[in-house]
Amino acid sequence: MKKLALHWKIIIGMVLGIVFGFVMNSVGGGKGFVTDWIAPFGTIFINLLKLIAVPLILASLIKGISDLKDISKIKSMGLRTIIIYIGTTLIAIIIGLTIVNTIKPGAGMSAETIEKIKLKYENDAGVVDKLEKAANQNDAGPLQALVDIFPSNIFTALGEAKMLQVIFFALFVGICLLLIPKKKAKPMIKIFDSLNEVVMKMVDLIMLFAPYAVFALMANVIIAFDDTEILVKLLSYAGCVVVGLALMIGFYLILVKVYTKKSPLWFLKNISPAQLLAFSTSSSAATLPVTMERVEEHLGVDKEVSGFVLPVGATVNMDGTSLYQGIAAVFIMQVIWPEGLTFTNQLVIVATALLASIGSAAVPSAGMVMLVIVLESIGFPEELLPIGLALIFAVDRPLDMCRTVVNVTGDATVSMLVAKSLGKLHDPKPKEWDDNYEAVK
């Protein structure tokens, strides 16, 4: 196993976790055993990744900005990053709408199936929670998203992992380090450089546990699927989302091949551990430390680029989520509100899904919260919202896992594109967890 590549170890853990989950589903008391004795190891793994995400963003972004030496480079990198992110998000939404309007997965759903799904999920705590969160978001002012970027207390922002606030503070510190004399800036830059190296080594150590954690995470996911009949009936809708996500990854691979001149297979091989973790955790924020490690050490993107592009991407670039919102909104309308399927409403969906993806939290199922906002923007009847969410709730978690893979892949792709455009893409230099072990001994 020591010689086996990390992504193969994770895949083995994933497959065994799925098999184990199905076995436990058919055994009396099996679900309780997985919940009590297996799932906690997955939770510990995610907690460890979240533990190092904020210090990694802080250290890598401050070090990266200070290494640019010129404030004008920050503007150049920032503009390129945002423009590419907006461009890929628009393409994702258009792909989603094209597929759902072509296949029409909601057109043939029977009234019996709709009623069964409605009875099972309409009053589900998860659906109610998503509606409440969306209502709270709608109650905020139009500029609240802008206000939320600026922290009043950096320690609160760090403690609550408010990523945009942490990114703003890191950018602010990095820019100020460029504006003070080099002699005075040097000690602080060294501190953050050392912190970055320490946290990256933590990533290496945590990833040793990844195959076992993925086993626990997948087993826990499988035992949650307790109604396979509804899952089968929603297969057409789920298939539209998966096909759209697959096309989006194909689009990324074309960009990598055409612009960076790198092999798509090479790209997939080196980013696959981050993709597999994104699939297992459904959180691009939790996966961020691994994404940064793979992009810097295995794809060859300089720290100053990855340290900016990836944290921003994990917060505002949600291509997979945007594609899903387009398909889910139209699917729901096809089933229970077909009169709302106008060209104008679909244009509104494009615009709202783009804005919603920027505000979408990088946590599991946040896309459903933003979906409510997208539906409300086109005048979807309020009394039908619980039914609309109930229609897709049963398959949301597996689709959330898939769209998180696209989100993370998109972040990695954009980091390579930006690095290439700035001349910051070099030959990879992978590090192992025990590189300095003998020297320490």
PDB file of C-alpha atoms in Angstrom, residues 192-329:
ATOM      1  CA  PHE A 192       3.906  33.761   7.522  1.00  0.00           C
ATOM      2  CA  ASP A 193       6.268  31.894   5.212  1.00  0.00           C
ATOM      3  CA  SER A 194       7.113  29.493   8.048  1.00  0.00           C
ATOM      4  CA  LEU A 195       3.442  29.194   9.014  1.00  0.00           C
ATOM      5  CA  ASN A 196       2.570  28.321   5.415  1.00  0.00           C
ATOM      6  CA  GLU A 197       5.207  25.564   5.352  1.00  0.00           C
ATOM      7  CA  VAL A 198       3.983  24.156   8.678  1.00  0.00           C
ATOM      8  CA  VAL A 199       0.336  24.079   7.563  1.00  0.00           C
ATOM      9  CA  MET A 200       1.233  22.469   4.231  1.00  0.00           C
ATOM     10  CA  LYS A 201       3.087  19.761   6.154  1.00  0.00           C
ATOM     11  CA  MET A 202      -0.045  19.323   8.264  1.00  0.00           C
ATOM     12  CA  VAL A 203      -1.938  18.681   5.025  1.00  0.00           C
ATOM     13  CA  ASP A 204       0.532  15.932   4.123  1.00  0.00           C
ATOM     14  CA  LEU A 205       0.069  14.281   7.534  1.00  0.00           C
ATOM     15  CA  ILE A 206      -3.730  14.586   7.539  1.00  0.00           C
ATOM     16  CA  MET A 207      -3.871  13.043   4.056  1.00  0.00           C
ATOM     17  CA  LEU A 208      -2.297   9.854   5.416  1.00  0.00           C
ATOM     18  CA  PHE A 209      -5.643   9.317   7.130  1.00  0.00           C
ATOM     19  CA  ALA A 210      -7.701  10.215   4.014  1.00  0.00           C
ATOM     20  CA  PRO A 211      -8.449   6.666   2.692  1.00  0.00           C
ATOM     21  CA  TYR A 212      -9.846   5.589   6.082  1.00  0.00           C
ATOM     22  CA  ALA A 213     -11.808   8.832   6.511  1.00  0.00           C
ATOM     23  CA  VAL A 214     -13.330   8.488   3.049  1.00  0.00           C
ATOM     24  CA  PHE A 215     -14.400   4.943   3.969  1.00  0.00           C
ATOM     25  CA  ALA A 216     -16.237   6.355   7.010  1.00  0.00           C
ATOM     26  CA  LEU A 217     -17.770   9.261   5.069  1.00  0.00           C
ATOM     27  CA  MET A 218     -19.085   7.090   2.227  1.00  0.00           C
ATOM     28  CA  ALA A 219     -20.495   4.451   4.582  1.00  0.00           C
ATOM     29  CA  ASN A 220     -22.382   7.207   6.416  1.00  0.00           C
ATOM     30  CA  VAL A 221     -23.730   8.628   3.141  1.00  0.00           C
ATOM     31  CA  ILE A 222     -25.009   5.247   1.961  1.00  0.00           C
ATOM     32  CA  ILE A 223     -26.962   4.483   5.147  1.00  0.00           C
ATOM     33  CA  ALA A 224     -28.854   7.779   4.673  1.00  0.00           C
ATOM     34  CA  PHE A 225     -30.473   6.507   1.427  1.00  0.00           C
ATOM     35  CA  ASP A 226     -33.566   4.821   2.801  1.00  0.00           C
ATOM     36  CA  ASP A 227     -35.971   5.157  -0.130  1.00  0.00           C
ATOM     37  CA  THR A 228     -34.464   3.751  -3.307  1.00  0.00           C
ATOM     38  CA  GLU A 229     -37.843   3.855  -5.105  1.00  0.00           C
ATOM     39  CA  ILE A 230     -37.926   7.671  -5.022  1.00  0.00           C
ATOM     40  CA  LEU A 231     -34.267   7.796  -6.030  1.00  0.00           C
ATOM     41  CA  VAL A 232     -35.019   5.709  -9.123  1.00  0.00           C
ATOM     42  CA  LYS A 233     -37.965   7.944 -10.066  1.00  0.00           C
ATOM     43  CA  LEU A 234     -35.732  11.002  -9.862  1.00  0.00           C
ATOM     44  CA  LEU A 235     -33.061   9.328 -11.982  1.00  0.00           C
ATOM     45  CA  SER A 236     -33.849  11.402 -15.090  1.00  0.00           C
ATOM     46  CA  TYR A 237     -33.398  14.685 -13.203  1.00  0.00           C
ATOM     47  CA  ALA A 238     -30.256  13.444 -11.469  1.00  0.00           C
ATOM     48  CA  GLY A 239     -28.902  12.230 -14.811  1.00  0.00           C
ATOM     49  CA  CYS A 240     -29.317  15.719 -16.310  1.00  0.00           C
ATOM     50  CA  VAL A 241     -27.273  17.218 -13.473  1.00  0.00           C
ATOM     51  CA  VAL A 242     -24.528  14.580 -13.731  1.00  0.00           C
ATOM     52  CA  VAL A 243     -24.277  14.932 -17.527  1.00  0.00           C
ATOM     53  CA  GLY A 244     -24.036  18.710 -17.172  1.00  0.00           C
ATOM     54  CA  LEU A 245     -21.326  18.417 -14.525  1.00  0.00           C
ATOM     55  CA  ALA A 246     -19.396  15.950 -16.701  1.00  0.00           C
ATOM     56  CA  LEU A 247     -19.564  18.374 -19.640  1.00  0.00           C
ATOM     57  CA  MET A 248     -18.280  21.145 -17.383  1.00  0.00           C
ATOM     58  CA  ILE A 249     -15.261  19.066 -16.381  1.00  0.00           C
ATOM     59  CA  GLY A 250     -14.677  18.344 -20.078  1.00  0.00           C
ATOM     60  CA  PHE A 251     -14.707  22.108 -20.683  1.00  0.00           C
ATOM     61  CA  TYR A 252     -12.064  22.580 -17.967  1.00  0.00           C
ATOM     62  CA  LEU A 253      -9.873  19.904 -19.543  1.00  0.00           C
ATOM     63  CA  ILE A 254     -10.091  21.677 -22.919  1.00  0.00           C
ATOM     64  CA  LEU A 255      -8.994  24.942 -21.262  1.00  0.00           C
ATOM     65  CA  VAL A 256      -6.066  23.183 -19.589  1.00  0.00           C
ATOM     66  CA  LYS A 257      -5.005  21.540 -22.852  1.00  0.00           C
ATOM     67  CA  VAL A 258      -5.407  24.584 -25.117  1.00  0.00           C
ATOM     68  CA  TYR A 259      -4.118  27.355 -22.854  1.00  0.00           C
ATOM     69  CA  THR A 260      -1.571  25.741 -20.523  1.00  0.00           C
ATOM     70  CA  LYS A 261      -0.464  23.025 -22.999  1.00  0.00           C
ATOM     71  CA  LYS A 262      -0.698  20.419 -20.242  1.00  0.00           C
ATOM     72  CA  SER A 263      -2.168  16.934 -20.699  1.00  0.00           C
ATOM     73  CA  PRO A 264      -5.759  16.616 -19.399  1.00  0.00           C
ATOM     74  CA  LEU A 265      -4.914  13.153 -18.021  1.00  0.00           C
ATOM     75  CA  TRP A 266      -1.898  14.610 -16.186  1.00  0.00           C
ATOM     76  CA  PHE A 267      -4.154  17.317 -14.737  1.00  0.00           C
ATOM     77  CA  LEU A 268      -6.787  14.815 -13.565  1.00  0.00           C
ATOM     78  CA  LYS A 269      -4.182  12.494 -12.057  1.00  0.00           C
ATOM     79  CA  ASN A 270      -2.639  15.271  -9.986  1.00  0.00           C
ATOM     80  CA  ILE A 271      -5.837  16.950  -8.848  1.00  0.00           C
ATOM     81  CA  SER A 272      -7.776  13.699  -8.238  1.00  0.00           C
ATOM     82  CA  PRO A 273      -7.121  13.448  -4.452  1.00  0.00           C
ATOM     83  CA  ALA A 274      -8.768  16.867  -4.018  1.00  0.00           C
ATOM     84  CA  GLN A 275     -11.650  15.832  -6.302  1.00  0.00           C
ATOM     85  CA  LEU A 276     -12.217  12.612  -4.352  1.00  0.00           C
ATOM     86  CA  LEU A 277     -12.221  14.470  -1.042  1.00  0.00           C
ATOM     87  CA  ALA A 278     -14.607  17.056  -2.484  1.00  0.00           C
ATOM     88  CA  PHE A 279     -16.919  14.183  -3.457  1.00  0.00           C
ATOM     89  CA  SER A 280     -16.695  12.603  -0.005  1.00  0.00           C
ATOM     90  CA  THR A 281     -17.099  15.780   2.079  1.00  0.00           C
ATOM     91  CA  SER A 282     -19.421  17.859  -0.183  1.00  0.00           C
ATOM     92  CA  SER A 283     -17.476  20.924   0.978  1.00  0.00           C
ATOM     93  CA  SER A 284     -15.047  22.930  -1.138  1.00  0.00           C
ATOM     94  CA  ALA A 285     -14.035  24.836   2.016  1.00  0.00           C
ATOM     95  CA  ALA A 286     -13.035  21.648   3.848  1.00  0.00           C
ATOM     96  CA  THR A 287     -11.202  20.461   0.720  1.00  0.00           C
ATOM     97  CA  LEU A 288      -9.362  23.781   0.273  1.00  0.00           C
ATOM     98  CA  PRO A 289      -6.133  22.810   2.106  1.00  0.00           C
ATOM     99  CA  VAL A 290      -5.790  19.698  -0.069  1.00  0.00           C
ATOM    100  CA  THR A 291      -6.657  21.648  -3.235  1.00  0.00           C
ATOM    101  CA  MET A 292      -3.929  24.184  -2.439  1.00  0.00           C
ATOM    102  CA  GLU A 293      -1.380  21.462  -1.755  1.00  0.00           C
ATOM    103  CA  ARG A 294      -2.155  19.659  -5.027  1.00  0.00           C
ATOM    104  CA  VAL A 295      -2.207  22.840  -7.115  1.00  0.00           C
ATOM    105  CA  GLU A 296       1.060  24.198  -5.712  1.00  0.00           C
ATOM    106  CA  GLU A 297       3.118  21.024  -5.425  1.00  0.00           C
ATOM    107  CA  HIS A 298       1.638  18.803  -8.138  1.00  0.00           C
ATOM    108  CA  LEU A 299       0.369  21.241 -10.796  1.00  0.00           C
ATOM    109  CA  GLY A 300       3.196  23.765 -10.444  1.00  0.00           C
ATOM    110  CA  VAL A 301       1.251  26.942  -9.656  1.00  0.00           C
ATOM    111  CA  ASP A 302       3.233  29.557  -7.690  1.00  0.00           C
ATOM    112  CA  LYS A 303       2.117  30.288  -4.116  1.00  0.00           C
ATOM    113  CA  GLU A 304       1.269  33.917  -4.836  1.00  0.00           C
ATOM    114  CA  VAL A 305      -1.267  32.802  -7.437  1.00  0.00           C
ATOM    115  CA  SER A 306      -2.758  29.751  -5.669  1.00  0.00           C
ATOM    116  CA  GLY A 307      -2.863  31.646  -2.369  1.00  0.00           C
ATOM    117  CA  PHE A 308      -5.189  34.215  -3.938  1.00  0.00           C
ATOM    118  CA  VAL A 309      -7.131  32.340  -6.622  1.00  0.00           C
ATOM    119  CA  LEU A 310      -8.072  29.215  -4.619  1.00  0.00           C
ATOM    120  CA  PRO A 311      -9.443  30.839  -1.414  1.00  0.00           C
ATOM    121  CA  VAL A 312     -11.425  33.309  -3.523  1.00  0.00           C
ATOM    122  CA  GLY A 313     -12.644  30.445  -5.716  1.00  0.00           C
ATOM    123  CA  ALA A 314     -13.745  28.328  -2.745  1.00  0.00           C
ATOM    124  CA  THR A 315     -15.894  31.279  -1.681  1.00  0.00           C
ATOM    125  CA  VAL A 316     -17.267  32.791  -4.893  1.00  0.00           C
ATOM    126  CA  ASN A 317     -16.695  30.284  -7.712  1.00  0.00           C
ATOM    127  CA  MET A 318     -19.479  27.701  -7.660  1.00  0.00           C
ATOM    128  CA  ASP A 319     -19.761  26.466 -11.251  1.00  0.00           C
ATOM    129  CA  GLY A 320     -21.209  23.109 -10.239  1.00  0.00           C
ATOM    130  CA  THR A 321     -23.710  24.759  -7.900  1.00  0.00           C
ATOM    131  CA  SER A 322     -24.763  27.269 -10.592  1.00  0.00           C
ATOM    132  CA  LEU A 323     -25.292  24.508 -13.153  1.00  0.00           C
ATOM    133  CA  TYR A 324     -27.355  22.558 -10.625  1.00  0.00           C
ATOM    134  CA  GLN A 325     -29.481  25.605  -9.762  1.00  0.00           C
ATOM    135  CA  GLY A 326     -30.362  26.139 -13.419  1.00  0.00           C
ATOM    136  CA  ILE A 327     -31.391  22.505 -13.913  1.00  0.00           C
ATOM    137  CA  ALA A 328     -33.191  22.222 -10.562  1.00  0.00           C
ATOM    138  CA  ALA A 329     -35.190  25.433 -11.054  1.00  0.00           C
TER     139      ALA A 329
END
